[in-house]
Amino acid sequence: MEDCIFCKIVQGKIPAVKVYEDAHAIGFLDIMPANKGHCLVAPKKHSQALTDMGDKDLAATILAAKKIAKAISLGLGNAGFNIVMNNGKEAGQVVNHAHIHIIPRFQKDRLRIKWSHLKYEDNEIKEYAEKIKKFI
Ligand code: AMP
Ligand code: ZN
């Protein structure tokens, strides 16, 4: 993908502060972090979203995320962490190369990753399950 900034990072054409690399995945610091130490993990092969990724790339990427999350936690003072993946512009994805955010969390940091809760009416929860199950 010619215009993809994360492909350019993978190819070494633009700089990134890397923390991890293997044959299929790469981990680097987000330049505009939600908390300091916020990392991104991406497959080396371009895919737009989670659902476009091959199983091998997906497995390598999630295993890399686990390694990096552990290192974030240990390296930044037993921090907690949130794992976030934005898929599609409706979900806030800006860079169209699939990536997982690992955001370190600290006691009393100011970050809020919370949503308000809706309620299902009557049988609605089952109807939603059916809509989803049709495509499993
Ligand atoms: P998303 O909204 O999930 O697509 O997030 C894209 C993330 O990529 C944002 O948090 C940006 O701060 C980050 N980002 C954009 N360009 C770069 C870059 N060149 N190096 C590191 N992180 C970047
Ligand atoms: Zn790409």
mmCIF file of C-alpha atoms and ligand atoms in Angstrom:
data_model
loop_
_atom_site.group_PDB
_atom_site.id
_atom_site.type_symbol
_atom_site.label_atom_id
_atom_site.label_comp_id
_atom_site.label_asym_id
_atom_site.label_seq_id
_atom_site.Cartn_x
_atom_site.Cartn_y
_atom_site.Cartn_z
ATOM 1 C CA MET A 1 0.000 0.000 0.000
ATOM 2 C CA GLU A 2 1.847 3.066 -1.258
ATOM 3 C CA ASP A 3 0.298 5.743 0.892
ATOM 4 C CA CYS A 4 0.037 3.776 4.120
ATOM 5 C CA ILE A 5 2.137 5.275 6.911
ATOM 6 C CA PHE A 6 2.344 2.020 8.845
ATOM 7 C CA CYS A 7 3.542 0.148 5.724
ATOM 8 C CA LYS A 8 6.205 2.862 5.430
ATOM 9 C CA ILE A 9 7.196 2.255 9.060
ATOM 10 C CA VAL A 10 7.411 -1.503 8.374
ATOM 11 C CA GLN A 11 9.621 -0.790 5.345
ATOM 12 C CA GLY A 12 11.812 1.647 7.307
ATOM 13 C CA LYS A 13 10.847 4.518 4.990
ATOM 14 C CA ILE A 14 9.652 6.694 7.857
ATOM 15 C CA PRO A 15 11.023 6.546 11.401
ATOM 16 C CA ALA A 16 9.307 4.963 14.376
ATOM 17 C CA VAL A 17 10.425 4.164 17.891
ATOM 18 C CA LYS A 18 10.187 0.374 17.820
ATOM 19 C CA VAL A 19 9.897 -1.842 20.866
ATOM 20 C CA TYR A 20 9.329 -5.183 19.134
ATOM 21 C CA GLU A 21 9.704 -6.822 15.756
ATOM 22 C CA ASP A 22 9.406 -10.358 14.391
ATOM 23 C CA ALA A 23 8.760 -11.886 10.970
ATOM 24 C CA HIS A 24 5.063 -10.938 10.932
ATOM 25 C CA ALA A 25 4.444 -8.120 13.421
ATOM 26 C CA ILE A 26 5.894 -4.867 14.633
ATOM 27 C CA GLY A 27 5.384 -2.834 17.824
ATOM 28 C CA PHE A 28 6.201 0.857 18.194
ATOM 29 C CA LEU A 29 5.336 3.888 20.306
ATOM 30 C CA ASP A 30 2.285 5.934 19.317
ATOM 31 C CA ILE A 31 3.510 9.477 18.582
ATOM 32 C CA MET A 32 0.373 11.021 20.108
ATOM 33 C CA PRO A 33 -0.103 8.825 23.177
ATOM 34 C CA ALA A 34 -3.211 8.610 25.352
ATOM 35 C CA ASN A 35 -0.739 7.909 28.191
ATOM 36 C CA LYS A 36 3.043 7.898 27.927
ATOM 37 C CA GLY A 37 4.253 4.469 26.805
ATOM 38 C CA HIS A 38 1.164 3.896 24.576
ATOM 39 C CA CYS A 39 2.228 1.334 21.945
ATOM 40 C CA LEU A 40 0.785 0.165 18.659
ATOM 41 C CA VAL A 41 1.143 -3.375 17.324
ATOM 42 C CA ALA A 42 0.560 -4.031 13.639
ATOM 43 C CA PRO A 43 0.945 -6.887 11.198
ATOM 44 C CA LYS A 44 3.794 -6.274 8.746
ATOM 45 C CA LYS A 45 1.500 -7.231 5.887
ATOM 46 C CA HIS A 46 -1.065 -4.549 5.088
ATOM 47 C CA SER A 47 -4.642 -5.332 6.091
ATOM 48 C CA GLN A 48 -7.245 -2.713 6.781
ATOM 49 C CA ALA A 49 -9.022 -4.251 9.762
ATOM 50 C CA LEU A 50 -9.024 -7.263 12.069
ATOM 51 C CA THR A 51 -11.463 -9.100 9.819
ATOM 52 C CA ASP A 52 -9.148 -8.744 6.808
ATOM 53 C CA MET A 53 -6.121 -10.232 8.528
ATOM 54 C CA GLY A 54 -4.886 -13.719 7.756
ATOM 55 C CA ASP A 55 -4.844 -16.091 10.732
ATOM 56 C CA LYS A 56 -1.034 -16.236 10.817
ATOM 57 C CA ASP A 57 -0.683 -12.455 10.887
ATOM 58 C CA LEU A 58 -3.453 -12.158 13.453
ATOM 59 C CA ALA A 59 -1.868 -14.773 15.703
ATOM 60 C CA ALA A 60 1.550 -13.100 15.440
ATOM 61 C CA THR A 61 0.066 -9.674 16.131
ATOM 62 C CA ILE A 62 -1.932 -10.684 19.206
ATOM 63 C CA LEU A 63 1.029 -12.634 20.597
ATOM 64 C CA ALA A 64 3.236 -9.587 20.041
ATOM 65 C CA ALA A 65 0.583 -7.489 21.821
ATOM 66 C CA LYS A 66 0.727 -9.848 24.789
ATOM 67 C CA LYS A 67 4.541 -9.575 24.962
ATOM 68 C CA ILE A 68 4.461 -5.804 24.687
ATOM 69 C CA ALA A 69 1.635 -5.461 27.227
ATOM 70 C CA LYS A 70 3.645 -7.479 29.725
ATOM 71 C CA ALA A 71 6.739 -5.360 29.079
ATOM 72 C CA ILE A 72 4.703 -2.143 29.401
ATOM 73 C CA SER A 73 3.299 -3.321 32.686
ATOM 74 C CA LEU A 74 6.687 -4.345 34.107
ATOM 75 C CA GLY A 75 8.640 -1.462 32.597
ATOM 76 C CA LEU A 76 6.271 1.275 33.708
ATOM 77 C CA GLY A 77 5.783 0.301 37.330
ATOM 78 C CA ASN A 78 3.228 -2.482 37.248
ATOM 79 C CA ALA A 79 0.870 -0.406 35.170
ATOM 80 C CA GLY A 80 -2.484 -1.791 34.084
ATOM 81 C CA PHE A 81 -3.336 -1.472 30.412
ATOM 82 C CA ASN A 82 -6.236 -1.157 28.016
ATOM 83 C CA ILE A 83 -6.197 -2.966 24.688
ATOM 84 C CA VAL A 84 -8.154 -1.093 22.029
ATOM 85 C CA MET A 85 -8.589 -1.763 18.340
ATOM 86 C CA ASN A 86 -10.509 0.665 16.149
ATOM 87 C CA ASN A 87 -11.949 -1.057 13.100
ATOM 88 C CA GLY A 88 -13.572 1.139 10.449
ATOM 89 C CA LYS A 89 -14.079 4.892 10.437
ATOM 90 C CA GLU A 90 -17.325 4.558 12.447
ATOM 91 C CA ALA A 91 -15.183 3.079 15.221
ATOM 92 C CA GLY A 92 -12.634 5.889 15.008
ATOM 93 C CA GLN A 93 -10.002 4.184 12.838
ATOM 94 C CA VAL A 94 -7.846 6.860 11.253
ATOM 95 C CA VAL A 95 -4.865 4.848 10.000
ATOM 96 C CA ASN A 96 -6.217 2.180 7.673
ATOM 97 C CA HIS A 97 -3.560 -0.416 8.485
ATOM 98 C CA ALA A 98 -4.885 -2.754 11.190
ATOM 99 C CA HIS A 99 -3.293 -2.085 14.569
ATOM 100 C CA ILE A 100 -3.858 -2.776 18.236
ATOM 101 C CA HIS A 101 -3.403 -0.018 20.804
ATOM 102 C CA ILE A 102 -1.866 -0.947 24.161
ATOM 103 C CA ILE A 103 -2.430 1.939 26.538
ATOM 104 C CA PRO A 104 -0.708 1.860 29.927
ATOM 105 C CA ARG A 105 -2.927 2.814 32.865
ATOM 106 C CA PHE A 106 -1.856 4.319 36.147
ATOM 107 C CA GLN A 107 -3.567 5.021 39.447
ATOM 108 C CA LYS A 108 -5.433 8.310 39.084
ATOM 109 C CA ASP A 109 -4.515 8.938 35.455
ATOM 110 C CA ARG A 110 -6.985 11.158 33.684
ATOM 111 C CA LEU A 111 -7.848 8.805 30.859
ATOM 112 C CA ARG A 112 -11.443 7.556 30.638
ATOM 113 C CA ILE A 113 -12.315 4.601 28.413
ATOM 114 C CA LYS A 114 -15.947 4.177 29.409
ATOM 115 C CA TRP A 115 -19.280 4.172 27.654
ATOM 116 C CA SER A 116 -22.829 4.685 28.804
ATOM 117 C CA HIS A 117 -25.034 1.581 28.800
ATOM 118 C CA LEU A 118 -28.181 1.007 26.739
ATOM 119 C CA LYS A 119 -31.048 -1.384 27.499
ATOM 120 C CA TYR A 120 -32.621 -4.010 25.264
ATOM 121 C CA GLU A 121 -36.403 -4.015 24.901
ATOM 122 C CA ASP A 122 -38.361 -7.282 25.293
ATOM 123 C CA ASN A 123 -36.889 -9.951 23.003
ATOM 124 C CA GLU A 124 -34.420 -7.621 21.342
ATOM 125 C CA ILE A 125 -31.294 -9.234 22.798
ATOM 126 C CA LYS A 126 -32.202 -12.547 21.134
ATOM 127 C CA GLU A 127 -32.970 -10.803 17.843
ATOM 128 C CA TYR A 128 -29.497 -9.259 17.918
ATOM 129 C CA ALA A 129 -27.956 -12.652 18.630
ATOM 130 C CA GLU A 130 -29.805 -14.112 15.609
ATOM 131 C CA LYS A 131 -28.602 -11.298 13.307
ATOM 132 C CA ILE A 132 -25.026 -12.076 14.343
ATOM 133 C CA LYS A 133 -25.261 -15.866 14.412
ATOM 134 C CA LYS A 134 -26.441 -15.955 10.786
ATOM 135 C CA PHE A 135 -22.915 -14.964 9.733
ATOM 136 C CA ILE A 136 -20.826 -17.047 12.134
HETATM 137 P P1 AMP B 1 -6.536 4.807 15.011
HETATM 138 O O1 AMP B 1 -7.470 5.919 15.365
HETATM 139 O O2 AMP B 1 -6.850 3.546 15.746
HETATM 140 O O3 AMP B 1 -6.408 4.627 13.516
HETATM 141 O O4 AMP B 1 -5.128 5.276 15.590
HETATM 142 C C1 AMP B 1 -4.043 5.704 14.821
HETATM 143 C C2 AMP B 1 -2.934 6.039 15.779
HETATM 144 O O5 AMP B 1 -1.726 6.138 15.059
HETATM 145 C C3 AMP B 1 -3.101 7.376 16.510
HETATM 146 O O6 AMP B 1 -3.155 7.146 17.911
HETATM 147 C C4 AMP B 1 -1.873 8.180 16.084
HETATM 148 O O7 AMP B 1 -1.359 8.958 17.139
HETATM 149 C C5 AMP B 1 -0.910 7.107 15.640
HETATM 150 N N1 AMP B 1 0.061 7.508 14.629
HETATM 151 C C6 AMP B 1 -0.163 8.162 13.485
HETATM 152 N N2 AMP B 1 0.974 8.320 12.795
HETATM 153 C C7 AMP B 1 1.953 7.720 13.514
HETATM 154 C C8 AMP B 1 3.364 7.544 13.342
HETATM 155 N N3 AMP B 1 3.980 8.009 12.259
HETATM 156 N N4 AMP B 1 4.055 6.889 14.302
HETATM 157 C C9 AMP B 1 3.415 6.425 15.409
HETATM 158 N N5 AMP B 1 2.103 6.558 15.628
HETATM 159 C C10 AMP B 1 1.378 7.203 14.706
HETATM 160 ZN ZN ZN B 2 -0.258 -0.546 5.459
#
